[in-house]
Amino acid sequence: MPTRCQLLSGSLPFLTRPSRTISRTFTSSPCLRLQKRKGGDLGSHLPKHVLPKNQEIPAYPHGPSHIFKQSNKGLYGGSVIQFGNNVSPDTETKTRRHWKPNVLSKSLYSITLKKKIKLRVTAKVLKTIDKVGGLDEYLLGDSASGRRVKELGVTGWNLRFALMQMPVVRARMRAEAAALGLAQEKIDEQWPDIKPVVAPKLSYNEKKKEVARSKEDSRERLRIKKAARKYVRRGWCETMEEGRALAVERAPLRKAARERNERMRERHFELVKKAGGIEAWKTGRAERLAKWIEEAGGKEAWEAMIEAKKAKDRVERMA
C-alpha cells in the first residue's frame, strides 16, 4: 500500500462510522422567562422633547453664543474654540492651530423629571456634574464664582426652567427662601405654590364627544387659514391677520354654504337613484336643459338669466 494511503486506511472506519445523536427527553431546570424591564421611562430623550410645550420659556439673560454656536445646543460651561500657534523650539517657526473643547455625548438622568436626557457636554462640565451630585443639582445650583447661569448656555437655561416648573423643586426653593428669612409675600410672588389640577373623569360617550369637538375645532382652524389665504390672493385683504379676521367674520356664511352643498349632493344622489342610474339621469337632464333653452329664447338668453339669478343670490347672501 502506498505510504500516502496508510493513514487513510486506518481512519476509514472512523469516517464511515454513523453519527449518533443523544436527545434528552427531560430537563431538570425551568425555562427562562424574559420579563420586560420596569421602572417607567427608560429611554433617552433629546432636550426639545423634555421641555414644556404649553409654556413660554423666558429668554436667556446672556443671549445665545455667536462665537461658538454649537455650545447653544449642549452644556459647554462657557468653553469656546481657542486659537494659537505651534512654535518650533529650533527655528521658532509659528504654525497656526486651534483647540476645541472635549465634547462628549452622554445620556444624563434627571431625578426630578425621571428621564434620561441626551446631551452634548464637555469633560469639564461632566466632572462638575459628578462633583455637585447630578444633573439637577448642576442646573439648579450655583458655582462658587456665581457664574453658573452664564455657564449654562441656552440649552441649560431651558432645562433649568423645565425643572423649576416641577412641584418638588418649587417646594425646595420655598423652603430655602424661608430658611434665609425672606418674607412670605416675596416667597409667594417668586415661587408660587402650584397645586396639581385633577381633571374630572369623563364617561365613554363624553370622551367621544370631546374628541369629536377637538377634531372639529382643528378643522375649523384649518378652514379659517385656507380662507384667509384665498382672501389675500384675491386682493380682499393685504395681510394674513386681516384675512383671518375676515374669515372669522364670514364663518357663518361658509357654514351655510357647506350645508347647502351637502343638501344639493344628497338631492343629486336621490335623483340619480330615482332615474335608474347615472346615464338615465344625464339623458333626462339633457332633455330638460334643451326645453329650458327653448323656453328662454336661445342659449345666450338662458345663460344671461342664470347669471342674473346667481348675482341676486350672491347679493342676498352678502346682506
mmCIF file of C-alpha atoms in Angstrom:
data_model
loop_
_atom_site.group_PDB
_atom_site.id
_atom_site.type_symbol
_atom_site.label_atom_id
_atom_site.label_comp_id
_atom_site.label_asym_id
_atom_site.label_seq_id
_atom_site.Cartn_x
_atom_site.Cartn_y
_atom_site.Cartn_z
ATOM 1 C CA MET A 1 0.000 0.000 0.000
ATOM 2 C CA PRO A 2 1.418 3.385 -0.844
ATOM 3 C CA THR A 3 2.632 5.445 2.044
ATOM 4 C CA ARG A 4 0.196 8.245 1.276
ATOM 5 C CA CYS A 5 -2.745 5.845 1.824
ATOM 6 C CA GLN A 6 -1.595 4.172 5.055
ATOM 7 C CA LEU A 7 -3.065 6.802 7.372
ATOM 8 C CA LEU A 8 -6.203 6.986 5.273
ATOM 9 C CA SER A 9 -6.918 3.289 5.593
ATOM 10 C CA GLY A 10 -6.671 3.440 9.369
ATOM 11 C CA SER A 11 -9.133 6.294 9.588
ATOM 12 C CA LEU A 12 -11.753 4.857 7.215
ATOM 13 C CA PRO A 13 -13.793 3.108 9.933
ATOM 14 C CA PHE A 14 -13.911 6.364 11.877
ATOM 15 C CA LEU A 15 -15.028 8.353 8.827
ATOM 16 C CA THR A 16 -17.723 5.862 7.906
ATOM 17 C CA ARG A 17 -18.985 5.427 11.465
ATOM 18 C CA PRO A 18 -22.645 6.587 11.660
ATOM 19 C CA SER A 19 -23.255 9.599 13.831
ATOM 20 C CA ARG A 20 -25.433 9.049 16.887
ATOM 21 C CA THR A 21 -27.299 11.910 18.499
ATOM 22 C CA ILE A 22 -28.481 11.621 22.069
ATOM 23 C CA SER A 23 -31.610 13.658 22.726
ATOM 24 C CA ARG A 24 -32.670 14.404 26.276
ATOM 25 C CA THR A 25 -36.274 13.586 26.991
ATOM 26 C CA PHE A 26 -36.405 15.529 30.273
ATOM 27 C CA THR A 27 -34.961 18.648 31.896
ATOM 28 C CA SER A 28 -34.256 19.497 35.487
ATOM 29 C CA SER A 29 -34.198 23.304 35.097
ATOM 30 C CA PRO A 30 -37.232 25.514 34.339
ATOM 31 C CA CYS A 31 -37.423 27.558 31.151
ATOM 32 C CA LEU A 32 -36.065 31.085 31.392
ATOM 33 C CA ARG A 33 -38.896 33.588 31.006
ATOM 34 C CA LEU A 34 -37.808 37.024 29.838
ATOM 35 C CA GLN A 35 -39.670 39.847 31.519
ATOM 36 C CA LYS A 36 -39.992 43.447 30.463
ATOM 37 C CA ARG A 37 -37.985 45.926 32.409
ATOM 38 C CA LYS A 38 -39.993 48.008 34.813
ATOM 39 C CA GLY A 39 -39.433 51.473 36.184
ATOM 40 C CA GLY A 40 -41.228 53.891 33.857
ATOM 41 C CA ASP A 41 -39.451 55.802 31.110
ATOM 42 C CA LEU A 42 -36.154 54.009 30.449
ATOM 43 C CA GLY A 43 -35.165 55.605 27.119
ATOM 44 C CA SER A 44 -33.108 58.713 26.458
ATOM 45 C CA HIS A 45 -34.701 61.921 25.202
ATOM 46 C CA LEU A 46 -33.469 64.983 23.400
ATOM 47 C CA PRO A 47 -33.836 68.275 25.323
ATOM 48 C CA LYS A 48 -36.542 69.550 22.943
ATOM 49 C CA HIS A 49 -38.759 66.587 23.899
ATOM 50 C CA VAL A 50 -38.373 67.271 27.621
ATOM 51 C CA LEU A 51 -39.193 70.978 27.630
ATOM 52 C CA PRO A 52 -42.805 72.017 28.377
ATOM 53 C CA LYS A 53 -44.862 72.587 25.240
ATOM 54 C CA ASN A 54 -47.636 74.784 26.684
ATOM 55 C CA GLN A 55 -45.460 77.373 28.442
ATOM 56 C CA GLU A 56 -43.335 80.180 27.076
ATOM 57 C CA ILE A 57 -39.720 79.887 28.212
ATOM 58 C CA PRO A 58 -38.190 83.235 29.219
ATOM 59 C CA ALA A 59 -35.283 84.479 27.147
ATOM 60 C CA TYR A 60 -31.785 83.533 28.250
ATOM 61 C CA PRO A 61 -30.396 86.627 30.033
ATOM 62 C CA HIS A 62 -26.923 86.340 28.476
ATOM 63 C CA GLY A 63 -28.178 85.564 24.983
ATOM 64 C CA PRO A 64 -27.020 82.828 22.591
ATOM 65 C CA SER A 65 -23.353 82.402 21.750
ATOM 66 C CA HIS A 66 -22.329 83.890 18.411
ATOM 67 C CA ILE A 67 -18.669 82.842 18.618
ATOM 68 C CA PHE A 68 -19.030 79.084 19.200
ATOM 69 C CA LYS A 69 -22.596 78.399 18.084
ATOM 70 C CA GLN A 70 -22.643 74.667 18.787
ATOM 71 C CA SER A 71 -22.412 75.494 22.509
ATOM 72 C CA ASN A 72 -26.042 76.658 22.313
ATOM 73 C CA LYS A 73 -27.107 73.006 21.883
ATOM 74 C CA GLY A 74 -25.363 71.497 24.881
ATOM 75 C CA LEU A 75 -23.706 72.057 28.248
ATOM 76 C CA TYR A 76 -20.324 73.524 27.394
ATOM 77 C CA GLY A 77 -19.706 75.514 30.593
ATOM 78 C CA GLY A 78 -18.636 78.599 28.676
ATOM 79 C CA SER A 79 -15.913 76.713 26.758
ATOM 80 C CA VAL A 80 -15.192 78.040 23.281
ATOM 81 C CA ILE A 81 -12.809 77.215 20.485
ATOM 82 C CA GLN A 82 -9.386 78.773 21.022
ATOM 83 C CA PHE A 83 -6.708 79.716 18.518
ATOM 84 C CA GLY A 84 -2.952 79.933 18.856
ATOM 85 C CA ASN A 85 0.378 78.881 17.377
ATOM 86 C CA ASN A 86 2.687 75.910 17.394
ATOM 87 C CA VAL A 87 6.197 77.309 17.882
ATOM 88 C CA SER A 88 9.176 75.247 16.799
ATOM 89 C CA PRO A 89 11.877 75.112 19.552
ATOM 90 C CA ASP A 90 14.663 75.100 16.964
ATOM 91 C CA THR A 91 13.652 77.611 14.293
ATOM 92 C CA GLU A 92 10.855 79.393 16.223
ATOM 93 C CA THR A 93 8.574 78.837 13.230
ATOM 94 C CA LYS A 94 4.942 79.568 14.071
ATOM 95 C CA THR A 95 2.111 77.438 12.713
ATOM 96 C CA ARG A 96 -1.488 78.374 13.377
ATOM 97 C CA ARG A 97 -3.637 75.827 15.236
ATOM 98 C CA HIS A 98 -6.802 75.657 17.293
ATOM 99 C CA TRP A 99 -8.043 73.904 20.425
ATOM 100 C CA LYS A 100 -11.606 72.607 20.615
ATOM 101 C CA PRO A 101 -13.391 71.618 23.842
ATOM 102 C CA ASN A 102 -13.515 67.929 24.678
ATOM 103 C CA VAL A 103 -17.198 67.375 23.852
ATOM 104 C CA LEU A 104 -18.876 64.097 24.827
ATOM 105 C CA SER A 105 -22.324 62.761 24.019
ATOM 106 C CA LYS A 106 -23.893 61.478 27.239
ATOM 107 C CA SER A 107 -27.329 60.448 28.466
ATOM 108 C CA LEU A 108 -27.687 62.003 31.919
ATOM 109 C CA TYR A 109 -30.529 61.034 34.230
ATOM 110 C CA SER A 110 -32.707 63.736 35.790
ATOM 111 C CA ILE A 111 -34.161 62.641 39.128
ATOM 112 C CA THR A 112 -36.803 65.370 39.097
ATOM 113 C CA LEU A 113 -38.019 64.778 35.530
ATOM 114 C CA LYS A 114 -37.479 60.991 35.815
ATOM 115 C CA LYS A 115 -35.999 60.886 32.329
ATOM 116 C CA LYS A 116 -32.667 60.325 30.652
ATOM 117 C CA ILE A 117 -31.657 63.399 28.676
ATOM 118 C CA LYS A 118 -29.223 63.005 25.793
ATOM 119 C CA LEU A 119 -26.835 65.960 25.900
ATOM 120 C CA ARG A 120 -23.545 67.115 24.474
ATOM 121 C CA VAL A 121 -21.377 68.019 27.468
ATOM 122 C CA THR A 122 -17.727 68.858 27.853
ATOM 123 C CA ALA A 123 -15.471 66.787 30.059
ATOM 124 C CA LYS A 124 -15.111 69.767 32.410
ATOM 125 C CA VAL A 125 -18.891 70.102 32.869
ATOM 126 C CA LEU A 126 -19.272 66.337 33.303
ATOM 127 C CA LYS A 127 -16.699 66.438 36.091
ATOM 128 C CA THR A 128 -18.603 69.303 37.736
ATOM 129 C CA ILE A 129 -21.901 67.350 37.472
ATOM 130 C CA ASP A 130 -20.322 64.370 39.231
ATOM 131 C CA LYS A 131 -18.895 66.691 41.871
ATOM 132 C CA VAL A 132 -22.138 68.513 42.758
ATOM 133 C CA GLY A 133 -24.254 65.339 42.756
ATOM 134 C CA GLY A 134 -26.123 65.038 39.474
ATOM 135 C CA LEU A 135 -27.629 66.913 36.560
ATOM 136 C CA ASP A 136 -30.423 68.524 38.592
ATOM 137 C CA GLU A 137 -28.004 69.957 41.161
ATOM 138 C CA TYR A 138 -25.819 71.351 38.404
ATOM 139 C CA LEU A 139 -28.751 73.062 36.662
ATOM 140 C CA LEU A 140 -30.382 74.435 39.829
ATOM 141 C CA GLY A 141 -27.295 75.244 41.883
ATOM 142 C CA ASP A 142 -24.709 77.994 41.662
ATOM 143 C CA SER A 143 -20.932 77.926 41.411
ATOM 144 C CA ALA A 144 -18.513 79.467 43.881
ATOM 145 C CA SER A 145 -17.833 82.343 41.490
ATOM 146 C CA GLY A 146 -21.544 82.922 40.848
ATOM 147 C CA ARG A 147 -21.203 82.260 37.100
ATOM 148 C CA ARG A 148 -23.322 79.112 36.854
ATOM 149 C CA VAL A 149 -26.191 80.787 34.956
ATOM 150 C CA LYS A 150 -23.702 82.233 32.476
ATOM 151 C CA GLU A 151 -22.098 78.797 32.014
ATOM 152 C CA LEU A 152 -25.412 77.014 31.391
ATOM 153 C CA GLY A 153 -25.996 78.372 27.910
ATOM 154 C CA VAL A 154 -29.335 78.325 26.106
ATOM 155 C CA THR A 155 -29.952 74.567 26.497
ATOM 156 C CA GLY A 156 -29.040 74.563 30.177
ATOM 157 C CA TRP A 157 -31.267 77.576 30.788
ATOM 158 C CA ASN A 158 -34.237 75.843 29.123
ATOM 159 C CA LEU A 159 -33.680 72.664 31.153
ATOM 160 C CA ARG A 160 -33.414 74.766 34.317
ATOM 161 C CA PHE A 161 -36.793 76.320 33.503
ATOM 162 C CA ALA A 162 -38.287 72.840 32.992
ATOM 163 C CA LEU A 163 -37.016 71.776 36.414
ATOM 164 C CA MET A 164 -38.332 74.947 38.061
ATOM 165 C CA GLN A 165 -41.872 74.069 36.969
ATOM 166 C CA MET A 166 -41.893 70.833 38.973
ATOM 167 C CA PRO A 167 -43.715 70.992 42.336
ATOM 168 C CA VAL A 168 -40.813 69.258 44.129
ATOM 169 C CA VAL A 169 -38.333 71.917 43.034
ATOM 170 C CA ARG A 170 -40.728 74.752 43.901
ATOM 171 C CA ALA A 171 -41.224 73.331 47.399
ATOM 172 C CA ARG A 172 -37.455 73.105 47.805
ATOM 173 C CA MET A 173 -36.953 76.714 46.669
ATOM 174 C CA ARG A 174 -39.683 77.919 49.030
ATOM 175 C CA ALA A 175 -38.071 76.074 51.941
ATOM 176 C CA GLU A 176 -34.642 77.527 51.162
ATOM 177 C CA ALA A 177 -36.080 81.054 50.858
ATOM 178 C CA ALA A 178 -37.923 80.656 54.168
ATOM 179 C CA ALA A 179 -34.700 79.460 55.820
ATOM 180 C CA LEU A 180 -32.947 82.614 54.600
ATOM 181 C CA GLY A 181 -35.626 84.753 56.272
ATOM 182 C CA LEU A 182 -37.455 86.133 53.242
ATOM 183 C CA ALA A 183 -40.976 87.482 53.712
ATOM 184 C CA GLN A 184 -43.827 85.135 52.862
ATOM 185 C CA GLU A 185 -45.271 87.635 50.347
ATOM 186 C CA LYS A 186 -41.952 87.712 48.490
ATOM 187 C CA ILE A 187 -41.750 83.906 48.504
ATOM 188 C CA ASP A 188 -45.299 83.559 47.117
ATOM 189 C CA GLU A 189 -44.524 86.106 44.411
ATOM 190 C CA GLN A 190 -41.236 84.497 43.364
ATOM 191 C CA TRP A 191 -42.187 80.810 43.731
ATOM 192 C CA PRO A 192 -45.983 80.421 43.713
ATOM 193 C CA ASP A 193 -47.276 77.162 45.091
ATOM 194 C CA ILE A 194 -48.752 75.243 42.158
ATOM 195 C CA LYS A 195 -51.391 72.707 43.100
ATOM 196 C CA PRO A 196 -51.979 69.864 40.661
ATOM 197 C CA VAL A 197 -55.205 70.164 38.706
ATOM 198 C CA VAL A 198 -57.165 66.923 38.608
ATOM 199 C CA ALA A 199 -59.358 66.714 35.550
ATOM 200 C CA PRO A 200 -62.836 65.277 36.108
ATOM 201 C CA LYS A 201 -63.273 61.705 34.971
ATOM 202 C CA LEU A 202 -65.277 61.530 31.780
ATOM 203 C CA SER A 203 -67.522 58.737 30.630
ATOM 204 C CA TYR A 204 -67.022 56.909 27.345
ATOM 205 C CA ASN A 205 -69.614 59.000 25.467
ATOM 206 C CA GLU A 206 -68.245 62.241 26.908
ATOM 207 C CA LYS A 207 -64.739 61.269 25.798
ATOM 208 C CA LYS A 208 -66.027 60.601 22.282
ATOM 209 C CA LYS A 209 -67.772 63.981 22.236
ATOM 210 C CA GLU A 210 -64.628 65.700 23.486
ATOM 211 C CA VAL A 211 -62.504 64.045 20.793
ATOM 212 C CA ALA A 212 -65.050 64.961 18.102
ATOM 213 C CA ARG A 213 -65.150 68.551 19.386
ATOM 214 C CA SER A 214 -61.368 68.878 19.294
ATOM 215 C CA LYS A 215 -61.262 67.453 15.742
ATOM 216 C CA GLU A 216 -63.943 69.898 14.619
ATOM 217 C CA ASP A 217 -62.007 72.790 16.193
ATOM 218 C CA SER A 218 -58.839 71.785 14.357
ATOM 219 C CA ARG A 219 -60.765 71.511 11.073
ATOM 220 C CA GLU A 220 -62.295 74.950 11.643
ATOM 221 C CA ARG A 221 -58.842 76.458 12.258
ATOM 222 C CA LEU A 222 -57.650 74.912 9.001
ATOM 223 C CA ARG A 223 -60.689 76.312 7.159
ATOM 224 C CA ILE A 224 -60.004 79.798 8.541
ATOM 225 C CA LYS A 225 -56.372 79.591 7.436
ATOM 226 C CA LYS A 226 -57.293 78.469 3.921
ATOM 227 C CA ALA A 227 -59.987 81.150 3.640
ATOM 228 C CA ALA A 228 -57.519 83.835 4.796
ATOM 229 C CA ARG A 229 -55.041 82.776 2.100
ATOM 230 C CA LYS A 230 -57.799 82.873 -0.507
ATOM 231 C CA TYR A 231 -58.869 86.380 0.539
ATOM 232 C CA VAL A 232 -55.282 87.654 0.383
ATOM 233 C CA ARG A 233 -54.790 86.031 -3.027
ATOM 234 C CA ARG A 234 -57.964 87.653 -4.347
ATOM 235 C CA GLY A 235 -56.879 91.052 -3.034
ATOM 236 C CA TRP A 236 -59.661 91.429 -0.469
ATOM 237 C CA CYS A 237 -57.049 91.835 2.311
ATOM 238 C CA GLU A 238 -53.424 92.879 2.454
ATOM 239 C CA THR A 239 -52.138 90.728 5.330
ATOM 240 C CA MET A 240 -52.893 87.299 6.749
ATOM 241 C CA GLU A 241 -54.097 88.868 10.019
ATOM 242 C CA GLU A 242 -56.779 90.834 8.173
ATOM 243 C CA GLY A 243 -57.627 87.710 6.175
ATOM 244 C CA ARG A 244 -58.103 85.664 9.364
ATOM 245 C CA ALA A 245 -60.325 88.369 10.854
ATOM 246 C CA LEU A 246 -62.457 88.390 7.690
ATOM 247 C CA ALA A 247 -62.553 84.580 7.653
ATOM 248 C CA VAL A 248 -63.822 84.509 11.242
ATOM 249 C CA GLU A 249 -66.449 87.101 10.365
ATOM 250 C CA ARG A 250 -67.613 85.116 7.324
ATOM 251 C CA ALA A 251 -67.548 81.746 9.107
ATOM 252 C CA PRO A 252 -71.380 81.527 9.366
ATOM 253 C CA LEU A 253 -71.691 82.170 5.613
ATOM 254 C CA ARG A 254 -69.198 79.413 4.810
ATOM 255 C CA LYS A 255 -71.009 77.027 7.152
ATOM 256 C CA ALA A 256 -74.329 77.771 5.447
ATOM 257 C CA ALA A 257 -72.689 77.182 2.051
ATOM 258 C CA ARG A 258 -71.309 73.832 3.211
ATOM 259 C CA GLU A 259 -74.741 72.750 4.455
ATOM 260 C CA ARG A 260 -76.348 73.892 1.200
ATOM 261 C CA ASN A 261 -73.815 71.943 -0.862
ATOM 262 C CA GLU A 262 -74.380 68.880 1.297
ATOM 263 C CA ARG A 263 -78.143 69.109 0.721
ATOM 264 C CA MET A 264 -77.605 69.506 -3.029
ATOM 265 C CA ARG A 265 -75.304 66.471 -3.058
ATOM 266 C CA GLU A 266 -77.870 64.340 -1.237
ATOM 267 C CA ARG A 267 -80.621 65.556 -3.584
ATOM 268 C CA HIS A 268 -78.423 64.704 -6.585
ATOM 269 C CA PHE A 269 -77.911 61.138 -5.307
ATOM 270 C CA GLU A 270 -81.648 60.744 -4.776
ATOM 271 C CA LEU A 271 -82.405 61.991 -8.310
ATOM 272 C CA VAL A 272 -79.832 59.624 -9.833
ATOM 273 C CA LYS A 273 -81.262 56.705 -7.850
ATOM 274 C CA LYS A 274 -84.824 57.649 -8.824
ATOM 275 C CA ALA A 275 -83.891 57.954 -12.523
ATOM 276 C CA GLY A 276 -82.438 54.447 -12.537
ATOM 277 C CA GLY A 277 -78.753 55.239 -12.973
ATOM 278 C CA ILE A 278 -76.354 57.986 -13.933
ATOM 279 C CA GLU A 279 -76.813 57.509 -17.689
ATOM 280 C CA ALA A 280 -80.604 57.789 -17.471
ATOM 281 C CA TRP A 281 -80.253 60.883 -15.287
ATOM 282 C CA LYS A 282 -77.890 62.518 -17.815
ATOM 283 C CA THR A 283 -80.314 61.813 -20.657
ATOM 284 C CA GLY A 284 -83.264 63.318 -18.775
ATOM 285 C CA ARG A 285 -81.171 66.323 -17.728
ATOM 286 C CA ALA A 286 -80.140 66.975 -21.350
ATOM 287 C CA GLU A 287 -83.802 66.892 -22.399
ATOM 288 C CA ARG A 288 -84.810 69.293 -19.633
ATOM 289 C CA LEU A 289 -81.926 71.631 -20.489
ATOM 290 C CA ALA A 290 -82.953 71.745 -24.152
ATOM 291 C CA LYS A 291 -86.526 72.550 -23.078
ATOM 292 C CA TRP A 292 -85.356 75.402 -20.774
ATOM 293 C CA ILE A 293 -83.203 76.928 -23.518
ATOM 294 C CA GLU A 294 -86.087 76.798 -25.952
ATOM 295 C CA GLU A 295 -88.421 78.482 -23.438
ATOM 296 C CA ALA A 296 -85.821 81.219 -22.693
ATOM 297 C CA GLY A 297 -85.471 82.051 -26.394
ATOM 298 C CA GLY A 298 -81.966 80.735 -27.023
ATOM 299 C CA LYS A 299 -78.801 79.655 -25.232
ATOM 300 C CA GLU A 300 -77.438 83.193 -24.729
ATOM 301 C CA ALA A 301 -80.699 84.376 -23.166
ATOM 302 C CA TRP A 302 -80.774 81.350 -20.872
ATOM 303 C CA GLU A 303 -77.153 81.918 -19.735
ATOM 304 C CA ALA A 304 -77.903 85.598 -19.053
ATOM 305 C CA MET A 305 -80.919 84.611 -16.965
ATOM 306 C CA ILE A 306 -78.788 82.134 -14.940
ATOM 307 C CA GLU A 307 -76.065 84.763 -14.317
ATOM 308 C CA ALA A 308 -78.667 87.283 -13.140
ATOM 309 C CA LYS A 309 -80.118 84.735 -10.730
ATOM 310 C CA LYS A 310 -76.631 83.895 -9.327
ATOM 311 C CA ALA A 311 -75.848 87.589 -8.842
ATOM 312 C CA LYS A 312 -79.121 88.084 -6.984
ATOM 313 C CA ASP A 313 -78.410 85.114 -4.701
ATOM 314 C CA ARG A 314 -74.883 86.437 -4.052
ATOM 315 C CA VAL A 315 -76.220 89.842 -3.028
ATOM 316 C CA GLU A 316 -78.740 88.231 -0.690
ATOM 317 C CA ARG A 317 -76.005 86.142 0.986
ATOM 318 C CA MET A 318 -73.753 89.181 1.438
ATOM 319 C CA ALA A 319 -76.596 91.210 3.006
#
